[in-house]
PDB file of C-alpha atoms and ligand atoms in Angstrom:
ATOM      1  CA  MET A   1      19.431  -9.983 -17.831  1.00  0.00           C
ATOM      2  CA  ALA A   2      18.325 -12.184 -14.797  1.00  0.00           C
ATOM      3  CA  ILE A   3      17.619 -10.616 -11.362  1.00  0.00           C
ATOM      4  CA  PRO A   4      20.761 -10.837  -9.402  1.00  0.00           C
ATOM      5  CA  VAL A   5      19.870 -12.602  -5.989  1.00  0.00           C
ATOM      6  CA  ALA A   6      20.060 -10.399  -3.002  1.00  0.00           C
ATOM      7  CA  ALA A   7      20.591 -11.806   0.464  1.00  0.00           C
ATOM      8  CA  SER A   8      17.237 -10.224   1.435  1.00  0.00           C
ATOM      9  CA  PRO A   9      14.386  -9.264  -0.765  1.00  0.00           C
ATOM     10  CA  PHE A  10      14.688  -5.757   0.836  1.00  0.00           C
ATOM     11  CA  GLU A  11      17.602  -4.991  -0.863  1.00  0.00           C
ATOM     12  CA  LEU A  12      16.110  -5.732  -4.330  1.00  0.00           C
ATOM     13  CA  PHE A  13      13.001  -3.930  -3.236  1.00  0.00           C
ATOM     14  CA  GLU A  14      14.801  -0.905  -2.439  1.00  0.00           C
ATOM     15  CA  SER A  15      16.758  -0.847  -5.661  1.00  0.00           C
ATOM     16  CA  TRP A  16      14.025  -1.628  -8.053  1.00  0.00           C
ATOM     17  CA  TYR A  17      11.637   1.007  -5.629  1.00  0.00           C
ATOM     18  CA  ASN A  18      14.338   3.634  -6.204  1.00  0.00           C
ATOM     19  CA  GLU A  19      14.600   3.132 -10.117  1.00  0.00           C
ATOM     20  CA  ALA A  20      10.574   3.523 -10.372  1.00  0.00           C
ATOM     21  CA  LEU A  21      10.575   6.531  -8.040  1.00  0.00           C
ATOM     22  CA  GLY A  22      13.257   8.094 -10.340  1.00  0.00           C
ATOM     23  CA  CYS A  23      11.584   6.936 -13.616  1.00  0.00           C
ATOM     24  CA  LYS A  24       9.817  10.071 -15.077  1.00  0.00           C
ATOM     25  CA  ALA A  25       7.575   7.840 -17.254  1.00  0.00           C
ATOM     26  CA  ILE A  26       6.076   6.487 -14.025  1.00  0.00           C
ATOM     27  CA  GLU A  27       3.386   9.143 -12.678  1.00  0.00           C
ATOM     28  CA  GLU A  28       2.218   6.874  -9.650  1.00  0.00           C
ATOM     29  CA  PRO A  29       5.191   5.050  -8.675  1.00  0.00           C
ATOM     30  CA  THR A  30       3.729   4.259  -4.909  1.00  0.00           C
ATOM     31  CA  ALA A  31       0.772   2.948  -6.357  1.00  0.00           C
ATOM     32  CA  MET A  32       0.099  -0.816  -5.628  1.00  0.00           C
ATOM     33  CA  THR A  33      -2.654  -2.929  -6.016  1.00  0.00           C
ATOM     34  CA  LEU A  34      -3.979  -3.895  -2.336  1.00  0.00           C
ATOM     35  CA  ALA A  35      -6.086  -7.067  -2.372  1.00  0.00           C
ATOM     36  CA  THR A  36      -7.785  -8.128   0.679  1.00  0.00           C
ATOM     37  CA  VAL A  37     -10.515 -10.993   1.424  1.00  0.00           C
ATOM     38  CA  ASP A  38     -13.876 -10.418   2.936  1.00  0.00           C
ATOM     39  CA  ALA A  39     -15.482 -12.410   5.759  1.00  0.00           C
ATOM     40  CA  GLU A  40     -17.029 -14.689   3.321  1.00  0.00           C
ATOM     41  CA  GLY A  41     -13.664 -15.335   1.574  1.00  0.00           C
ATOM     42  CA  ARG A  42     -14.579 -13.319  -1.427  1.00  0.00           C
ATOM     43  CA  PRO A  43     -11.244 -11.134  -2.653  1.00  0.00           C
ATOM     44  CA  ASP A  44     -11.241  -7.561  -3.326  1.00  0.00           C
ATOM     45  CA  ALA A  45      -8.645  -5.352  -4.574  1.00  0.00           C
ATOM     46  CA  ARG A  46      -7.972  -1.513  -4.882  1.00  0.00           C
ATOM     47  CA  ILE A  47      -5.095   0.974  -5.607  1.00  0.00           C
ATOM     48  CA  VAL A  48      -3.643   2.354  -2.391  1.00  0.00           C
ATOM     49  CA  LEU A  49      -0.272   4.601  -2.175  1.00  0.00           C
ATOM     50  CA  LEU A  50       2.631   3.170  -0.277  1.00  0.00           C
ATOM     51  CA  LYS A  51       3.799   5.621   2.327  1.00  0.00           C
ATOM     52  CA  GLY A  52       6.650   4.050   3.862  1.00  0.00           C
ATOM     53  CA  TRP A  53       8.522   0.854   4.234  1.00  0.00           C
ATOM     54  CA  ASP A  54      11.235  -0.827   5.934  1.00  0.00           C
ATOM     55  CA  THR A  55      12.569  -4.534   6.719  1.00  0.00           C
ATOM     56  CA  ASP A  56       9.559  -4.576   9.112  1.00  0.00           C
ATOM     57  CA  GLY A  57       6.793  -3.897   6.205  1.00  0.00           C
ATOM     58  CA  PHE A  58       5.198  -1.576   3.956  1.00  0.00           C
ATOM     59  CA  VAL A  59       2.895   0.929   5.206  1.00  0.00           C
ATOM     60  CA  PHE A  60      -0.235   2.360   3.826  1.00  0.00           C
ATOM     61  CA  TYR A  61      -2.847   4.718   5.191  1.00  0.00           C
ATOM     62  CA  THR A  62      -6.537   4.687   4.770  1.00  0.00           C
ATOM     63  CA  ASN A  63      -9.816   5.140   6.562  1.00  0.00           C
ATOM     64  CA  MET A  64     -10.526   2.796   9.568  1.00  0.00           C
ATOM     65  CA  HIS A  65     -14.397   2.484   8.422  1.00  0.00           C
ATOM     66  CA  SER A  66     -13.692   1.900   4.974  1.00  0.00           C
ATOM     67  CA  ILE A  67     -14.503  -1.532   3.630  1.00  0.00           C
ATOM     68  CA  LYS A  68     -10.895  -2.563   3.146  1.00  0.00           C
ATOM     69  CA  ALA A  69     -10.408  -2.107   6.869  1.00  0.00           C
ATOM     70  CA  HIS A  70     -13.524  -3.974   7.779  1.00  0.00           C
ATOM     71  CA  GLN A  71     -12.461  -6.810   6.101  1.00  0.00           C
ATOM     72  CA  LEU A  72      -8.848  -6.406   7.471  1.00  0.00           C
ATOM     73  CA  GLU A  73     -10.175  -6.464  10.659  1.00  0.00           C
ATOM     74  CA  ALA A  74     -11.804 -10.061  10.053  1.00  0.00           C
ATOM     75  CA  ASN A  75      -8.728 -11.413   8.202  1.00  0.00           C
ATOM     76  CA  PRO A  76      -5.284  -9.715   8.007  1.00  0.00           C
ATOM     77  CA  HIS A  77      -4.142 -11.516   5.060  1.00  0.00           C
ATOM     78  CA  VAL A  78      -3.059  -9.021   2.043  1.00  0.00           C
ATOM     79  CA  ALA A  79      -1.509  -9.401  -1.266  1.00  0.00           C
ATOM     80  CA  MET A  80       0.221  -6.166  -2.626  1.00  0.00           C
ATOM     81  CA  CYS A  81       1.247  -5.803  -6.237  1.00  0.00           C
ATOM     82  CA  PHE A  82       3.537  -3.187  -7.981  1.00  0.00           C
ATOM     83  CA  HIS A  83       3.636  -3.133 -11.696  1.00  0.00           C
ATOM     84  CA  TRP A  84       6.058  -0.506 -13.431  1.00  0.00           C
ATOM     85  CA  MET A  85       5.223  -0.761 -17.036  1.00  0.00           C
ATOM     86  CA  PRO A  86       8.185   1.452 -18.634  1.00  0.00           C
ATOM     87  CA  LEU A  87      10.710  -0.596 -16.198  1.00  0.00           C
ATOM     88  CA  GLU A  88       9.021  -3.967 -17.263  1.00  0.00           C
ATOM     89  CA  LYS A  89       8.985  -4.929 -13.593  1.00  0.00           C
ATOM     90  CA  GLN A  90       6.240  -6.442 -11.163  1.00  0.00           C
ATOM     91  CA  ILE A  91       6.662  -7.036  -7.627  1.00  0.00           C
ATOM     92  CA  ARG A  92       4.243  -9.222  -5.681  1.00  0.00           C
ATOM     93  CA  ILE A  93       4.175  -8.996  -1.616  1.00  0.00           C
ATOM     94  CA  GLN A  94       1.847 -11.460   0.705  1.00  0.00           C
ATOM     95  CA  GLY A  95       1.739 -10.980   4.205  1.00  0.00           C
ATOM     96  CA  GLN A  96      -0.228  -9.800   6.957  1.00  0.00           C
ATOM     97  CA  VAL A  97      -1.133  -6.457   8.423  1.00  0.00           C
ATOM     98  CA  THR A  98      -0.887  -4.706  11.962  1.00  0.00           C
ATOM     99  CA  PRO A  99      -2.115  -1.138  12.528  1.00  0.00           C
ATOM    100  CA  VAL A 100       0.943   1.584  12.753  1.00  0.00           C
ATOM    101  CA  SER A 101       1.184   3.036  16.028  1.00  0.00           C
ATOM    102  CA  ASP A 102      -0.799   6.450  16.885  1.00  0.00           C
ATOM    103  CA  LYS A 103       2.272   8.340  16.744  1.00  0.00           C
ATOM    104  CA  GLU A 104       3.535   7.276  13.266  1.00  0.00           C
ATOM    105  CA  ALA A 105      -0.111   7.844  12.109  1.00  0.00           C
ATOM    106  CA  ASP A 106       0.040  11.268  13.816  1.00  0.00           C
ATOM    107  CA  GLU A 107       3.313  12.304  11.998  1.00  0.00           C
ATOM    108  CA  TYR A 108       2.125  11.166   8.717  1.00  0.00           C
ATOM    109  CA  PHE A 109      -1.319  12.897   9.018  1.00  0.00           C
ATOM    110  CA  HIS A 110       0.436  16.404   9.812  1.00  0.00           C
ATOM    111  CA  SER A 111       3.086  15.897   7.020  1.00  0.00           C
ATOM    112  CA  ARG A 112      -0.188  16.082   4.459  1.00  0.00           C
ATOM    113  CA  PRO A 113      -1.217  19.271   2.888  1.00  0.00           C
ATOM    114  CA  ARG A 114      -4.018  20.878   5.018  1.00  0.00           C
ATOM    115  CA  GLN A 115      -6.635  20.314   2.356  1.00  0.00           C
ATOM    116  CA  SER A 116      -5.860  16.473   2.548  1.00  0.00           C
ATOM    117  CA  GLN A 117      -6.253  16.488   6.505  1.00  0.00           C
ATOM    118  CA  LEU A 118      -9.557  18.376   5.780  1.00  0.00           C
ATOM    119  CA  GLY A 119     -10.620  15.934   3.302  1.00  0.00           C
ATOM    120  CA  ALA A 120      -9.921  12.768   5.554  1.00  0.00           C
ATOM    121  CA  TRP A 121     -12.588  14.337   8.120  1.00  0.00           C
ATOM    122  CA  ALA A 122     -14.882  15.019   5.476  1.00  0.00           C
ATOM    123  CA  SER A 123     -14.809  11.427   3.900  1.00  0.00           C
ATOM    124  CA  ARG A 124     -17.013   8.653   5.424  1.00  0.00           C
ATOM    125  CA  GLN A 125     -14.597   6.252   3.048  1.00  0.00           C
ATOM    126  CA  SER A 126     -16.960   3.708   1.217  1.00  0.00           C
ATOM    127  CA  GLU A 127     -20.230   4.709   2.759  1.00  0.00           C
ATOM    128  CA  VAL A 128     -23.266   5.428   0.383  1.00  0.00           C
ATOM    129  CA  LEU A 129     -22.704   9.382  -0.350  1.00  0.00           C
ATOM    130  CA  PRO A 130     -26.233  10.733  -1.243  1.00  0.00           C
ATOM    131  CA  SER A 131     -24.987  13.793  -3.008  1.00  0.00           C
ATOM    132  CA  ARG A 132     -21.831  15.589  -3.955  1.00  0.00           C
ATOM    133  CA  PHE A 133     -23.133  18.330  -2.036  1.00  0.00           C
ATOM    134  CA  ALA A 134     -23.198  16.156   1.054  1.00  0.00           C
ATOM    135  CA  LEU A 135     -19.559  15.744   0.389  1.00  0.00           C
ATOM    136  CA  GLU A 136     -18.907  19.476   0.259  1.00  0.00           C
ATOM    137  CA  LYS A 137     -21.043  20.455   3.342  1.00  0.00           C
ATOM    138  CA  ARG A 138     -18.812  17.957   5.339  1.00  0.00           C
ATOM    139  CA  LEU A 139     -15.450  19.768   3.776  1.00  0.00           C
ATOM    140  CA  ALA A 140     -17.104  23.306   4.856  1.00  0.00           C
ATOM    141  CA  LYS A 141     -17.947  22.120   8.352  1.00  0.00           C
ATOM    142  CA  TYR A 142     -14.637  21.002   9.254  1.00  0.00           C
ATOM    143  CA  THR A 143     -13.025  23.962   7.341  1.00  0.00           C
ATOM    144  CA  VAL A 144     -14.843  25.938   9.583  1.00  0.00           C
ATOM    145  CA  LYS A 145     -13.940  23.713  12.954  1.00  0.00           C
ATOM    146  CA  TYR A 146     -10.311  23.985  11.955  1.00  0.00           C
ATOM    147  CA  PRO A 147      -9.617  27.350  10.330  1.00  0.00           C
ATOM    148  CA  LEU A 148      -5.847  27.783  11.739  1.00  0.00           C
ATOM    149  CA  GLY A 149      -3.401  25.803  13.787  1.00  0.00           C
ATOM    150  CA  THR A 150      -2.945  21.778  14.128  1.00  0.00           C
ATOM    151  CA  ILE A 151      -5.622  19.945  12.754  1.00  0.00           C
ATOM    152  CA  PRO A 152      -6.150  16.564  15.068  1.00  0.00           C
ATOM    153  CA  ARG A 153      -5.711  13.299  13.067  1.00  0.00           C
ATOM    154  CA  PRO A 154      -9.231  11.887  12.748  1.00  0.00           C
ATOM    155  CA  PRO A 155      -9.587   8.780  15.171  1.00  0.00           C
ATOM    156  CA  PHE A 156     -10.851   6.714  12.191  1.00  0.00           C
ATOM    157  CA  TRP A 157      -8.155   7.619   9.878  1.00  0.00           C
ATOM    158  CA  SER A 158      -4.607   5.742  10.192  1.00  0.00           C
ATOM    159  CA  GLY A 159      -2.420   3.121   8.629  1.00  0.00           C
ATOM    160  CA  TYR A 160      -1.327  -0.623   8.347  1.00  0.00           C
ATOM    161  CA  ARG A 161       1.714  -2.168   7.953  1.00  0.00           C
ATOM    162  CA  VAL A 162       2.035  -5.216   5.527  1.00  0.00           C
ATOM    163  CA  HIS A 163       4.398  -7.739   7.341  1.00  0.00           C
ATOM    164  CA  PRO A 164       5.761  -9.704   4.378  1.00  0.00           C
ATOM    165  CA  ASP A 165       6.173 -13.383   4.318  1.00  0.00           C
ATOM    166  CA  ARG A 166       6.648 -13.945   0.773  1.00  0.00           C
ATOM    167  CA  ILE A 167       8.044 -11.407  -2.080  1.00  0.00           C
ATOM    168  CA  GLU A 168       8.278 -12.122  -5.731  1.00  0.00           C
ATOM    169  CA  PHE A 169      10.084 -10.058  -8.316  1.00  0.00           C
ATOM    170  CA  TRP A 170       9.385 -10.460 -11.856  1.00  0.00           C
ATOM    171  CA  LEU A 171      11.322  -9.143 -14.795  1.00  0.00           C
ATOM    172  CA  LYS A 172      10.109  -8.910 -18.264  1.00  0.00           C
ATOM    173  CA  GLN A 173      12.330 -11.482 -20.749  1.00  0.00           C
ATOM    174  CA  PRO A 174      12.163 -11.728 -24.468  1.00  0.00           C
ATOM    175  CA  PHE A 175       9.593 -14.456 -25.937  1.00  0.00           C
ATOM    176  CA  ARG A 176       7.580 -14.270 -22.430  1.00  0.00           C
ATOM    177  CA  LEU A 177      10.356 -16.569 -20.937  1.00  0.00           C
ATOM    178  CA  HIS A 178      10.381 -13.934 -17.959  1.00  0.00           C
ATOM    179  CA  ASP A 179      12.508 -13.905 -14.992  1.00  0.00           C
ATOM    180  CA  ARG A 180      10.800 -14.375 -11.543  1.00  0.00           C
ATOM    181  CA  LEU A 181      12.646 -14.615  -8.238  1.00  0.00           C
ATOM    182  CA  GLU A 182      10.793 -15.581  -5.361  1.00  0.00           C
ATOM    183  CA  TYR A 183      11.622 -15.065  -1.849  1.00  0.00           C
ATOM    184  CA  ARG A 184       9.792 -17.102   1.304  1.00  0.00           C
ATOM    185  CA  LEU A 185      10.392 -16.327   5.147  1.00  0.00           C
ATOM    186  CA  GLU A 186      10.881 -19.572   6.490  1.00  0.00           C
ATOM    187  CA  ASP A 187      12.016 -19.902   9.938  1.00  0.00           C
ATOM    188  CA  SER A 188      13.045 -16.126  10.221  1.00  0.00           C
ATOM    189  CA  GLU A 189      15.226 -16.538   7.188  1.00  0.00           C
ATOM    190  CA  TRP A 190      14.747 -15.179   3.696  1.00  0.00           C
ATOM    191  CA  ARG A 191      14.908 -17.918   0.979  1.00  0.00           C
ATOM    192  CA  SER A 192      15.040 -17.426  -2.539  1.00  0.00           C
ATOM    193  CA  GLN A 193      14.175 -19.636  -5.567  1.00  0.00           C
ATOM    194  CA  ARG A 194      13.470 -19.033  -9.191  1.00  0.00           C
ATOM    195  CA  LEU A 195      10.023 -19.910 -10.696  1.00  0.00           C
ATOM    196  CA  TYR A 196       8.898 -20.713 -14.324  1.00  0.00           C
ATOM    197  CA  PRO A 197       7.488 -17.837 -15.871  1.00  0.00           C
TER     198      PRO A 197
HETATM  199  C1  LIG B   1      -3.754   6.243  -7.668  1.00  0.00           C
HETATM  200  C2  LIG B   1      -4.613   5.944  -6.402  1.00  0.00           C
HETATM  201  C3  LIG B   1      -4.476   6.130  -5.015  1.00  0.00           C
HETATM  202  C4  LIG B   1      -5.027   5.824  -4.162  1.00  0.00           C
HETATM  203  N1  LIG B   1      -4.531   5.811  -2.935  1.00  0.00           N
HETATM  204  C5  LIG B   1      -5.074   5.605  -1.592  1.00  0.00           C
HETATM  205  C6  LIG B   1      -4.775   5.561  -0.477  1.00  0.00           C
HETATM  206  O1  LIG B   1      -3.569   5.436  -0.044  1.00  0.00           O
HETATM  207  N2  LIG B   1      -5.609   5.125   0.613  1.00  0.00           N
HETATM  208  C7  LIG B   1      -6.656   4.686   0.376  1.00  0.00           C
HETATM  209  O2  LIG B   1      -7.604   4.595   1.492  1.00  0.00           O
HETATM  210  N3  LIG B   1      -7.247   4.688  -0.614  1.00  0.00           N
HETATM  211  C8  LIG B   1      -6.676   5.326  -1.739  1.00  0.00           C
HETATM  212  N4  LIG B   1      -7.245   5.137  -3.349  1.00  0.00           N
HETATM  213  C9  LIG B   1      -8.736   4.939  -3.180  1.00  0.00           C
HETATM  214  C10 LIG B   1      -9.061   3.363  -3.278  1.00  0.00           C
HETATM  215  O3  LIG B   1      -8.259   2.979  -4.536  1.00  0.00           O
HETATM  216  C11 LIG B   1     -10.409   3.073  -2.686  1.00  0.00           C
HETATM  217  O4  LIG B   1     -11.038   3.635  -3.868  1.00  0.00           O
HETATM  218  C12 LIG B   1     -10.508   3.595  -1.547  1.00  0.00           C
HETATM  219  O5  LIG B   1      -9.677   3.575  -0.509  1.00  0.00           O
HETATM  220  C13 LIG B   1     -12.041   2.581  -0.955  1.00  0.00           C
HETATM  221  O6  LIG B   1     -11.542   1.267  -0.978  1.00  0.00           O
HETATM  222  P1  LIG B   1     -12.568   0.073  -0.021  1.00  0.00           P
HETATM  223  O7  LIG B   1     -13.583   0.649  -0.287  1.00  0.00           O
HETATM  224  O8  LIG B   1     -11.885  -1.072  -0.676  1.00  0.00           O
HETATM  225  O9  LIG B   1     -12.033   0.462   1.381  1.00  0.00           O
HETATM  226  C14 LIG B   1      -6.413   5.510  -4.249  1.00  0.00           C
HETATM  227  C15 LIG B   1      -6.873   5.353  -5.415  1.00  0.00           C
HETATM  228  C16 LIG B   1      -6.196   5.580  -6.549  1.00  0.00           C
HETATM  229  C17 LIG B   1      -6.703   5.256  -7.961  1.00  0.00           C
END
């Protein structure tokens, strides 16, 4: 069956994403590959978790001193890719990031388990770790510092919103004659077309 053409890619994203969230065979349905480019134009990629989305964009959270954050400072263009193997579906998204607001980051940070909040304080993400003990010491330090009550969000921990300008849906078909439906944002309108597999 071919991918149905929806008026906007977000309708289709919602339907596929909800299907992935409901699929027991998918352990991390929110996991996506996030590709960035460094200042020398070299691509880089890693997995992050999607923590929110709407027609404005797709949100993930991270350490703002990490390698990816430095890359995004130099070049806000990203590509994201979901692959849900049991559903035989892939979604590719390209766009540019902007930082989320402090309020939005605070809300999400405080919704996380306390241990994860302390972990965010303890991690100097992507810096050289001299020993596991160094990380455990930092975790102990913040556990003592914030024994009770609200833990403030670290100033170096926040999120980005990917504002998409291209979203492509891929559905497996027999004999590798897969179905690909591409949406491009042109003059504020989403236009769709099929691509050869
Ligand atoms: C399943 C999975 C989920 C992850 N989720 C996140 C995430 O939401 N945010 C994040 O910063 N790193 C996440 N990571 C770790 C990243 O893949 C990466 O190691 C880290 O962000 C450092 O990347 P960088 O050095 O390119 O900045 C996740 C890794 C895996 C395997």
